[in-house]
Short mmCIF file of C-alpha atoms in Angstrom, two decimals:
data_model
loop_
_atom_site.label_atom_id
_atom_site.label_comp_id
_atom_site.label_asym_id
_atom_site.label_seq_id
_atom_site.Cartn_x
_atom_site.Cartn_y
_atom_site.Cartn_z
CA MET A 1 60.67 124.03 34.23
CA GLY A 2 57.36 125.29 35.53
CA SER A 3 54.83 123.28 37.42
CA GLY A 4 51.28 122.22 36.57
CA ALA A 5 48.44 124.34 35.30
CA GLU A 6 50.23 127.68 35.92
CA ASN A 7 52.99 126.81 33.45
CA GLU A 8 50.49 125.54 30.87
CA ALA A 9 48.47 128.78 31.11
CA PHE A 10 51.61 130.87 30.63
CA ALA A 11 52.77 128.79 27.63
CA ALA A 12 49.30 128.94 26.04
CA ARG A 13 49.27 132.76 26.20
CA LEU A 14 52.81 132.93 24.79
CA LYS A 15 51.92 130.61 21.91
CA GLU A 16 48.77 132.59 21.17
CA LEU A 17 50.80 135.78 20.78
CA LYS A 18 53.32 133.99 18.55
CA GLU A 19 50.62 132.58 16.25
CA ARG A 20 48.96 135.98 15.99
CA SER A 21 52.16 137.66 14.85
CA GLY A 22 52.51 135.37 11.83
CA LEU A 23 56.27 135.03 12.41
CA SER A 24 58.08 131.69 12.56
CA TYR A 25 60.08 130.41 15.49
CA GLY A 26 63.29 131.03 13.57
CA GLN A 27 62.42 134.67 12.78
CA LEU A 28 61.46 135.40 16.39
CA ALA A 29 64.49 133.60 17.82
CA LYS A 30 66.85 135.64 15.62
CA ARG A 31 65.36 138.93 16.78
CA LEU A 32 65.34 137.86 20.40
CA HIS A 33 68.92 136.48 20.36
CA LEU A 34 67.59 133.06 21.45
CA SER A 35 67.87 129.59 19.97
CA THR A 36 64.89 128.23 18.05
CA SER A 37 64.64 125.17 20.30
CA THR A 38 64.56 127.30 23.46
CA LEU A 39 61.77 129.49 22.09
CA HIS A 40 59.84 126.39 21.00
CA ARG A 41 60.11 124.93 24.51
CA TYR A 42 58.81 128.16 26.06
CA CYS A 43 55.71 128.15 23.85
CA ASN A 44 54.99 124.43 24.37
CA GLY A 45 55.31 124.56 28.16
CA ASP A 46 58.38 122.29 28.27
CA ALA A 47 60.42 125.05 29.94
CA LEU A 48 59.76 128.24 31.88
CA PRO A 49 62.06 131.28 31.47
CA ALA A 50 64.15 131.95 34.56
CA GLU A 51 63.35 135.66 34.10
CA PHE A 52 60.34 137.36 32.54
CA THR A 53 62.53 139.43 30.18
CA PRO A 54 62.58 136.97 27.18
CA ALA A 55 58.81 136.56 27.36
CA ASP A 56 58.32 140.32 27.60
CA ARG A 57 60.45 140.95 24.51
CA LEU A 58 58.64 138.20 22.60
CA ALA A 59 55.24 139.66 23.48
CA ARG A 60 56.34 143.13 22.36
CA LEU A 61 57.62 141.81 19.03
CA CYS A 62 54.25 140.09 18.56
CA GLY A 63 52.41 143.41 19.06
CA ALA A 64 51.02 142.81 22.58
CA ASP A 65 49.40 145.81 24.24
CA ARG A 66 49.87 146.85 27.87
CA ALA A 67 46.94 144.78 29.20
CA GLU A 68 48.28 141.67 27.46
CA LEU A 69 51.78 142.31 28.82
CA MET A 70 50.42 142.62 32.35
CA ASP A 71 48.37 139.43 31.99
CA LEU A 72 51.38 137.55 30.59
CA HIS A 73 53.60 138.77 33.43
CA ARG A 74 51.02 137.72 36.03
CA ARG A 75 50.86 134.24 34.51
CA TRP A 76 54.67 134.00 34.61
CA LEU A 77 54.74 135.03 38.28
CA LEU A 78 52.26 132.31 39.22
CA ALA A 79 54.17 129.67 37.24
CA ASP A 80 57.48 130.79 38.77
CA ALA A 81 55.99 130.61 42.29
CA ALA A 82 54.70 127.09 41.59
CA ARG A 83 58.14 126.08 40.30
CA ALA A 84 59.82 127.41 43.46
CA ALA A 85 57.30 125.59 45.68
CA ALA A 86 57.91 122.30 43.86
CA LYS A 87 61.66 122.74 44.21
CA GLU A 88 61.38 123.40 47.96
CA GLN A 89 59.20 120.31 48.35
CA GLN A 90 61.77 118.15 46.56
CA GLU A 91 64.59 119.50 48.74
CA ALA A 92 62.53 118.82 51.88
CA VAL A 93 61.93 115.23 50.75
CA ARG A 94 65.66 114.71 50.15
CA ALA A 95 66.57 116.20 53.52
CA GLU A 96 64.04 114.09 55.41
CA PRO A 97 65.75 111.09 57.09
CA PRO A 98 64.52 107.64 56.04
CA ARG A 99 61.80 106.30 58.26
CA PRO A 100 62.52 103.03 60.10
CA ALA A 101 60.70 99.98 58.82
CA PRO A 102 57.63 99.16 60.94
CA ALA A 103 57.95 96.18 63.22
CA GLU A 104 56.33 93.06 61.87
CA PRO A 105 53.19 92.18 63.83
CA ALA A 106 53.12 88.89 65.65
CA PRO A 107 51.23 86.08 63.94
CA GLU A 108 47.53 86.04 64.71
CA GLU A 109 47.68 82.47 65.93
CA ALA A 110 50.28 83.37 68.51
CA ALA A 111 48.37 86.49 69.57
CA GLU A 112 45.05 84.68 69.96
CA ALA A 113 46.44 81.60 71.66
CA PRO A 114 45.39 81.54 75.33
CA VAL A 115 48.11 81.56 77.89
CA ARG A 116 48.29 78.24 79.63
CA LYS A 117 49.59 78.02 83.11
CA GLU A 118 51.74 74.96 83.54
CA PRO A 119 51.59 73.33 86.97
CA ALA A 120 54.58 74.09 89.07
CA ALA A 121 57.00 71.23 88.85
CA ALA A 122 58.08 69.68 92.08
CA PRO A 123 61.63 70.62 92.99
CA GLU A 124 64.03 67.90 92.01
CA PRO A 125 66.23 66.55 94.78
CA ALA A 126 69.76 67.72 94.61
CA GLU A 127 72.12 65.20 93.11
CA ALA A 128 74.53 63.63 95.57
CA PRO A 129 78.15 64.32 94.79
CA ALA A 130 80.45 61.58 93.71
CA PRO A 131 82.03 59.46 96.50
CA HIS A 132 85.44 60.88 95.79
CA GLU A 133 84.14 64.50 95.99
CA THR A 134 83.46 65.52 99.57
CA PRO A 135 82.21 69.14 99.74
CA ALA A 136 82.76 71.13 102.84
CA ALA A 137 79.94 71.11 105.37
CA PRO A 138 77.85 74.26 105.12
CA ALA A 139 77.74 76.60 108.04
CA PRO A 140 74.57 76.36 110.11
CA HIS A 141 72.02 78.90 108.91
CA LYS A 142 71.16 81.71 111.24
CA PRO A 143 68.42 84.19 110.61
CA PRO A 144 69.73 87.71 110.01
CA THR A 145 69.47 90.05 112.90
CA ALA A 146 69.49 93.81 112.98
CA PRO A 147 72.65 95.61 114.00
CA ALA A 148 73.13 96.40 117.63
CA SER A 149 72.69 100.11 116.95
CA GLU A 150 69.19 99.49 115.55
CA ARG A 151 67.99 97.14 118.31
CA GLN A 152 65.70 98.73 120.85
CA PRO A 153 65.36 97.58 124.43
CA ALA A 154 62.30 95.53 125.14
CA ASP A 155 59.37 97.67 126.13
CA GLU A 156 58.17 97.16 129.66
CA SER A 157 54.66 96.94 128.36
CA GLN A 158 55.50 93.86 126.33
CA SER A 159 54.60 90.55 127.84
CA ALA A 160 57.03 87.81 128.57
CA ASP A 161 55.56 85.70 125.77
CA GLU A 162 56.20 88.49 123.26
CA ARG A 163 59.79 88.94 124.44
CA HIS A 164 60.23 85.19 124.28
CA ASP A 165 59.00 85.20 120.68
CA GLN A 166 61.54 87.86 119.72
CA GLU A 167 64.48 85.86 121.09
CA PRO A 168 66.10 83.50 118.61
CA ALA A 169 65.02 79.89 119.16
CA PRO A 170 67.78 77.50 120.26
CA GLU A 171 68.85 74.79 117.97
CA GLN A 172 66.90 71.59 118.58
CA SER A 173 68.55 68.23 118.59
CA PRO A 174 67.03 65.60 116.33
CA THR A 175 64.55 63.23 117.90
CA PRO A 176 65.13 59.48 117.92
CA ASP A 177 62.58 59.13 115.06
CA GLN A 178 64.56 61.50 112.86
CA GLU A 179 67.87 60.62 111.37
CA PRO A 180 70.54 63.30 111.55
CA PRO A 181 71.43 64.78 108.13
CA GLU A 182 74.64 63.75 106.49
CA PRO A 183 76.46 66.97 105.66
CA ALA A 184 78.76 65.34 103.17
CA LEU A 185 76.05 63.54 101.12
CA THR A 186 72.99 65.85 101.14
CA ALA A 187 72.35 69.24 99.68
CA THR A 188 72.09 72.31 101.84
CA ALA A 189 68.56 72.77 103.14
CA PRO A 190 66.86 76.08 102.29
CA PRO A 191 66.57 78.65 105.07
CA PRO A 192 63.45 78.22 107.23
CA ARG A 193 60.51 80.34 106.28
CA PRO A 194 59.24 82.95 108.74
CA ARG A 195 56.51 81.71 111.00
CA PRO A 196 53.20 83.24 110.04
CA ARG A 197 51.84 83.06 113.56
CA ARG A 198 54.76 85.02 115.03
CA SER A 199 54.36 87.80 112.37
CA ARG A 200 50.66 88.08 113.07
CA VAL A 201 51.30 88.31 116.80
CA LEU A 202 53.94 91.01 116.31
CA LEU A 203 51.78 93.07 113.97
CA ALA A 204 48.84 92.89 116.37
CA SER A 205 51.04 93.88 119.30
CA ALA A 206 52.55 96.82 117.37
CA ALA A 207 49.12 98.09 116.31
CA THR A 208 47.81 97.86 119.90
CA LEU A 209 50.88 99.70 121.19
CA VAL A 210 50.46 102.50 118.62
CA VAL A 211 46.83 103.01 119.61
CA LEU A 212 47.63 103.06 123.35
CA VAL A 213 50.57 105.47 123.02
CA ALA A 214 48.77 107.74 120.58
CA GLY A 215 45.75 107.87 122.84
CA GLY A 216 47.93 108.67 125.83
CA GLY A 217 49.65 111.46 123.89
CA ILE A 218 46.34 112.99 122.91
CA VAL A 219 45.02 112.87 126.47
CA ALA A 220 48.24 114.40 127.78
CA GLY A 221 48.06 117.13 125.18
CA ARG A 222 44.50 118.00 126.13
CA LEU A 223 45.34 118.04 129.85
CA ALA A 224 48.33 120.32 129.20
CA GLY A 225 46.74 122.69 126.65
CA GLY A 226 43.03 122.57 127.51
CA ASP A 227 40.19 121.76 125.08
CA GLY A 228 41.03 124.48 122.60
CA GLY A 229 42.08 121.86 120.03
CA GLY A 230 45.39 121.29 118.25
CA ASP A 231 48.33 119.01 119.05
CA THR A 232 50.84 120.10 121.68
CA GLU A 233 54.52 119.32 121.82
CA ALA A 234 53.86 116.38 124.14
CA ALA A 235 51.34 114.92 121.72
CA LYS A 236 53.79 115.25 118.81
CA ALA A 237 56.48 113.52 120.88
CA GLY A 238 54.04 110.72 121.70
CA HIS A 239 53.24 110.22 118.02
CA ALA A 240 56.93 110.09 117.11
CA ALA A 241 57.72 107.57 119.89
CA ALA A 242 54.76 105.39 118.86
CA ALA A 243 55.82 105.40 115.24
CA ASP A 244 59.37 104.46 116.22
CA ARG A 245 58.17 101.57 118.38
CA ALA A 246 55.86 100.39 115.64
CA VAL A 247 58.68 100.26 113.11
CA THR A 248 61.21 98.56 115.42
CA PRO A 249 59.61 95.06 115.78
CA SER A 250 58.98 94.70 112.05
CA ARG A 251 62.57 95.71 111.31
CA THR A 252 64.10 93.21 113.73
CA GLU A 253 61.88 90.31 112.66
CA SER A 254 62.10 90.85 108.87
CA GLU A 255 64.35 88.54 106.84
CA SER A 256 65.69 91.42 104.71
CA PRO A 257 65.96 94.49 106.95
CA THR A 258 65.63 97.91 105.33
CA PRO A 259 66.74 101.11 107.03
CA SER A 260 64.02 103.51 108.04
CA LYS A 261 63.58 106.62 105.91
CA SER A 262 64.65 109.96 107.26
CA PRO A 263 62.03 112.67 107.69
CA SER A 264 63.52 114.57 104.74
CA GLN A 265 62.84 111.59 102.44
CA THR A 266 59.26 111.07 103.62
CA PRO A 267 56.85 112.69 101.12
CA SER A 268 54.80 115.43 102.67
CA PRO A 269 51.06 114.85 102.62
CA ARG A 270 50.49 118.51 101.84
CA THR A 271 50.51 119.47 98.19
CA SER A 272 50.82 122.82 96.58
CA PRO A 273 47.55 124.39 95.50
CA SER A 274 49.09 125.17 92.13
CA ARG A 275 49.69 121.47 91.52
CA THR A 276 46.41 120.08 92.78
CA ALA A 277 44.01 122.75 91.63
CA SER A 278 43.19 122.36 87.94
CA SER A 279 43.51 125.70 86.24
CA PRO A 280 40.73 126.49 83.78
CA SER A 281 41.79 125.84 80.21
CA THR A 282 41.90 128.98 78.09
CA PRO A 283 41.39 128.66 74.35
CA PRO A 284 44.49 129.54 72.29
CA THR A 285 44.31 132.95 70.69
CA ALA A 286 45.49 133.55 67.13
CA GLU A 287 48.78 135.42 66.96
CA ALA A 288 48.66 138.80 65.32
CA PRO A 289 50.58 138.94 62.02
CA THR A 290 53.95 140.64 62.16
CA GLY A 291 56.54 141.83 59.67
CA THR A 292 56.10 143.43 56.27
CA PRO A 293 53.16 141.80 54.44
CA VAL A 294 54.45 142.72 50.97
CA THR A 295 57.62 141.75 49.13
CA ALA A 296 59.38 143.35 46.15
CA ARG A 297 61.16 141.60 43.31
CA VAL A 298 63.41 143.93 41.30
CA ASN A 299 64.93 143.78 37.82
CA ALA A 300 67.33 146.73 37.62
CA HIS A 301 68.08 146.07 33.92
CA ALA A 302 64.63 145.93 32.27
CA TRP A 303 65.62 147.07 28.78
CA GLU A 304 63.06 148.73 26.55
CA ASP A 305 64.73 147.08 23.54
CA PRO A 306 68.09 145.35 22.90
CA CYS A 307 69.75 148.45 21.41
CA SER A 308 68.80 151.49 23.49
CA PRO A 309 70.59 150.69 26.80
CA ARG A 310 74.02 152.22 27.38
CA TYR A 311 76.49 151.70 30.23
CA LEU A 312 79.42 153.72 31.55
CA VAL A 313 82.48 151.56 32.30
CA HIS A 314 85.79 152.67 33.76
CA SER A 315 87.81 150.58 31.30
CA ASP A 316 89.50 150.91 27.91
CA HIS A 317 87.50 149.55 24.97
CA GLU A 318 90.30 147.20 23.92
CA GLY A 319 89.94 145.12 27.07
CA MET A 320 86.13 145.14 27.16
CA PRO A 321 84.15 141.90 26.71
CA PRO A 322 81.36 141.82 24.11
CA PRO A 323 77.93 143.26 24.99
CA PRO A 324 75.59 140.96 26.93
CA THR A 325 72.00 140.00 26.31
CA GLU A 326 69.33 141.42 28.59
CA GLY A 327 69.28 138.30 30.75
CA ASP A 328 73.06 138.46 31.25
CA ALA A 329 73.18 142.22 31.83
CA PRO A 330 73.03 142.08 35.68
CA GLY A 331 76.10 139.82 35.92
CA TRP A 332 77.95 141.69 33.18
CA ALA A 333 77.38 145.07 34.84
CA ARG A 334 78.25 143.76 38.29
CA ALA A 335 81.56 142.25 37.12
CA LEU A 336 82.67 145.46 35.34
CA GLY A 337 81.20 147.97 37.81
CA ALA A 338 79.12 149.39 34.95
CA VAL A 339 76.61 152.19 35.56
CA PRO A 340 73.49 152.74 33.40
CA ALA A 341 74.16 155.79 31.24
CA GLY A 342 71.61 158.61 30.95
CA ARG A 343 68.56 156.37 31.31
CA GLN A 344 67.73 153.36 33.49
CA ARG A 345 64.53 151.33 33.38
CA ILE A 346 63.67 149.02 36.29
CA ALA A 347 60.77 146.63 36.89
CA VAL A 348 59.36 146.19 40.39
CA THR A 349 56.98 143.30 41.15
CA LEU A 350 55.04 143.74 44.39
CA GLN A 351 53.22 140.76 45.88
CA GLY A 352 51.55 140.03 49.23
CA THR A 353 53.06 137.43 51.55
CA GLY A 354 49.89 136.35 53.40
CA ASP A 355 46.14 135.99 53.06
CA GLU A 356 45.39 139.62 53.82
CA THR A 357 45.12 142.34 51.17
CA VAL A 358 47.82 145.03 51.25
CA VAL A 359 47.15 148.58 50.09
CA LEU A 360 50.03 150.38 48.36
CA ASN A 361 49.32 154.00 49.19
CA ALA A 362 52.22 155.77 47.45
CA MET A 363 55.59 155.26 45.74
CA ARG A 364 58.29 157.92 45.60
CA VAL A 365 61.94 158.41 44.62
CA ARG A 366 64.51 159.13 47.32
CA THR A 367 67.88 160.59 46.27
CA LEU A 368 70.71 159.21 48.42
CA ARG A 369 73.65 160.96 46.69
CA SER A 370 74.14 163.32 43.76
CA GLY A 371 77.54 164.15 42.28
CA PRO A 372 79.29 165.32 39.11
CA PRO A 373 79.22 163.19 35.93
CA LEU A 374 81.60 160.25 35.58
CA ALA A 375 84.62 160.58 33.26
CA TRP A 376 84.12 157.08 31.85
CA ASP A 377 83.51 155.68 28.37
CA ALA A 378 80.01 154.73 27.22
CA TYR A 379 79.15 151.42 25.54
CA ILE A 380 76.03 150.70 23.46
CA MET A 381 74.46 147.27 23.93
CA GLY A 382 73.14 146.83 20.36
CA VAL A 383 73.13 148.21 16.84
CA GLY A 384 70.45 148.21 14.11
CA CYS A 385 67.30 147.74 16.22
CA GLY A 386 63.77 148.59 15.04
CA GLY A 387 61.40 151.34 16.17
CA ASN A 388 61.03 152.62 19.68
CA VAL A 389 58.77 150.86 22.19
CA PRO A 390 56.01 153.09 23.65
CA ALA A 391 56.84 154.31 27.14
CA GLU A 392 54.77 152.95 30.02
CA GLY A 393 54.69 152.93 33.79
CA PHE A 394 56.27 155.86 35.62
CA THR A 395 59.10 158.24 34.81
CA THR A 396 61.24 160.54 36.97
CA ASP A 397 63.88 163.23 36.47
CA LEU A 398 66.83 162.55 38.79
CA ASP A 399 68.26 166.03 38.17
CA ALA A 400 65.31 167.65 39.99
CA PRO A 401 65.79 168.76 43.60
CA ARG A 402 62.98 166.40 44.61
CA PRO A 403 62.42 163.80 41.89
CA ALA A 404 58.75 162.86 41.51
CA LEU A 405 57.10 159.92 39.76
CA LYS A 406 54.78 160.73 36.83
CA PRO A 407 52.42 158.14 35.29
CA LEU A 408 52.89 157.46 31.57
CA SER A 409 50.87 155.80 28.82
CA GLY A 410 47.59 155.67 30.70
CA GLN A 411 49.17 154.32 33.90
CA ARG A 412 46.93 155.28 36.79
CA ASP A 413 48.49 156.72 39.90
CA PHE A 414 48.50 155.18 43.37
CA PRO A 415 46.95 153.65 45.48
CA TYR A 416 46.99 149.98 44.40
CA LYS A 417 46.04 146.70 46.09
CA VAL A 418 48.09 143.49 46.06
CA SER A 419 47.83 140.04 47.62
CA ALA A 420 49.58 136.70 47.37
CA SER A 421 47.47 135.72 44.34
CA ASP A 422 47.23 139.17 42.70
CA PRO A 423 50.65 140.85 42.23
CA GLU A 424 51.35 144.15 40.49
CA VAL A 425 54.25 145.11 38.19
CA PHE A 426 55.52 148.70 38.02
CA TYR A 427 58.05 150.00 35.47
CA VAL A 428 60.07 153.05 36.51
CA THR A 429 62.29 154.92 34.02
CA ALA A 430 64.86 157.30 35.56
CA ASN A 431 66.62 159.96 33.47
CA THR A 432 69.63 162.20 34.15
CA THR A 433 71.76 164.52 32.02
CA ALA A 434 73.87 166.33 34.62
CA HIS A 435 74.46 164.28 37.77
CA ASP A 436 75.74 160.92 38.96
CA VAL A 437 72.79 159.95 41.17
CA THR A 438 72.41 157.13 43.70
CA TRP A 439 68.74 156.57 44.49
CA CYS A 440 66.06 154.11 45.63
CA LEU A 441 62.28 153.74 45.79
CA GLU A 442 60.07 153.92 48.88
CA ILE A 443 56.56 152.43 49.00
CA ASP A 444 54.06 153.25 51.76
CA TRP A 445 51.81 150.28 52.58
CA SER A 446 48.99 149.50 55.01
CA SER A 447 47.15 146.32 56.02
CA GLY A 448 44.47 146.49 58.70
CA ASP A 449 45.93 148.25 61.74
CA ARG A 450 49.50 147.93 60.46
CA HIS A 451 51.37 150.27 58.15
CA GLY A 452 54.93 150.98 57.13
CA THR A 453 57.35 151.86 54.34
CA LEU A 454 59.15 149.36 52.10
CA ARG A 455 62.48 150.45 50.63
CA VAL A 456 63.13 149.00 47.15
CA THR A 457 66.74 148.46 46.01
CA ASP A 458 68.69 146.04 43.81
CA ALA A 459 69.19 143.19 46.32
CA GLY A 460 70.27 145.69 49.00
CA THR A 461 72.32 147.92 46.65
CA PRO A 462 70.81 151.31 45.70
CA PHE A 463 70.31 152.15 42.03
CA ARG A 464 72.88 154.33 40.30
CA THR A 465 72.41 156.31 37.08
CA ALA A 466 74.91 158.74 35.49
CA PRO A 467 74.87 160.89 32.30
CA ALA A 468 76.77 159.91 29.12
CA LYS A 469 76.74 163.35 27.47
CA ASN A 470 79.97 164.24 25.65
CA ARG A 471 81.59 160.93 26.61
CA PRO A 472 83.43 158.61 24.17
CA THR A 473 80.89 156.07 22.96
CA TRP A 474 81.63 152.59 21.54
CA GLN A 475 79.52 150.01 19.77
CA TRP A 476 79.80 146.36 18.63
CA PRO A 477 78.16 146.01 15.20
CA PRO A 478 76.79 142.60 14.18
CA GLY A 479 79.50 140.42 12.67
CA ASP A 480 82.37 142.38 14.26
CA THR A 481 84.78 140.96 16.81
CA ALA A 482 85.72 144.11 18.72
CA TRP A 483 84.37 147.42 19.92
CA GLY A 484 84.45 150.36 17.51
CA PRO A 485 83.50 154.06 17.67
CA GLU A 486 79.81 154.88 17.49
CA VAL A 487 78.62 155.61 13.97
CA LYS A 488 76.01 158.39 14.05
CA GLY A 489 73.56 159.14 11.33
#
């Protein structure tokens, strides 16, 4: 089924042609080999033909001229494109994974309620164990000390008071006013907190030591290297020794010692210019279009009427299936390896793929292979049809050394212009009476600074046309159930 206004416009034009002809749905359906309900759905917009062929035959039976046929075909192309776009959109919706349900927002009352800070509860005294449960006495707590490998000898510059502060304090015996704790009946006391005064003294001593050593290193470097500026090796060594002494007291006094970082782990203060310097932002440039800006849609079995087409088949008539309709002709010919006999009419629809206009400069026939006629039987697709349909489009003689395209029935020659919203349809009729010819079409195009050549084939397979002169010919008259010899006259 078509989609939207494009399908309605196509159906309205089709119904207008039907009403103008004065024929009923039943009369038209019988001549077109379609059911009355199918034809009625086409004209009411309830269905869109999968191919343009049924609509083309209906318009011809209703007396449509070339301009009306072109307008009807353009309307069908737009409706078919809208149908394909709707189908792709439905498939994309099915393929899209279901989105997770959004998280429910918290109630407004809970979000607006101010956070109250409850006063810290006083720690409850540990419950004494039962008399019959006597836990083992905990080991006396000792502050952690750094490993022997990390301890540094006391600096001579340190005072006796500072070295005394670094030594662990001896355990003090309880005074007469204090009662000794009962290990068996009281909970283990928390470890003593670090003394704030001692930490302040150590930090002040370390800072003073760093300043003195660093200053001495700088003076030594200037005495050794003059006043030219820059740190010498002695100054660097002084900085390293000062940093090591500054780290050592804090590491030995801390409750949770952490190993010092190696130089390789210390981030370098220098940064790369490419990381720090902000590069000027350049506006994105539009990419130049690539590829072929025009596409071709081919119908290699565009019959002029239901009776004129003939096919050569390498098969006996007794095992041949009945003749197909025009819409079933591509599958029927592909399954039997049938070759159009003497005359082949194709329809090529050219349409742009982007916003730009594409100029079609020329179209020509290229012969890929030419051989002797095929020794196969010929089969007529219909019997008892009406008058001939006027020729239109272009025609070519495949028996010529260089087949050329000639405009027919007022068809103007190239160049043409196409775009995504303005396609063009070209009918090409190829004739042969002496050779089995494999051929294709080539179209020269240009768009702005780009140009190229588009090769037109039947879905990648070149066209093939062979003569049927002096070959056994069979037909399937209406009402018969088998193929019979052609009745001439």
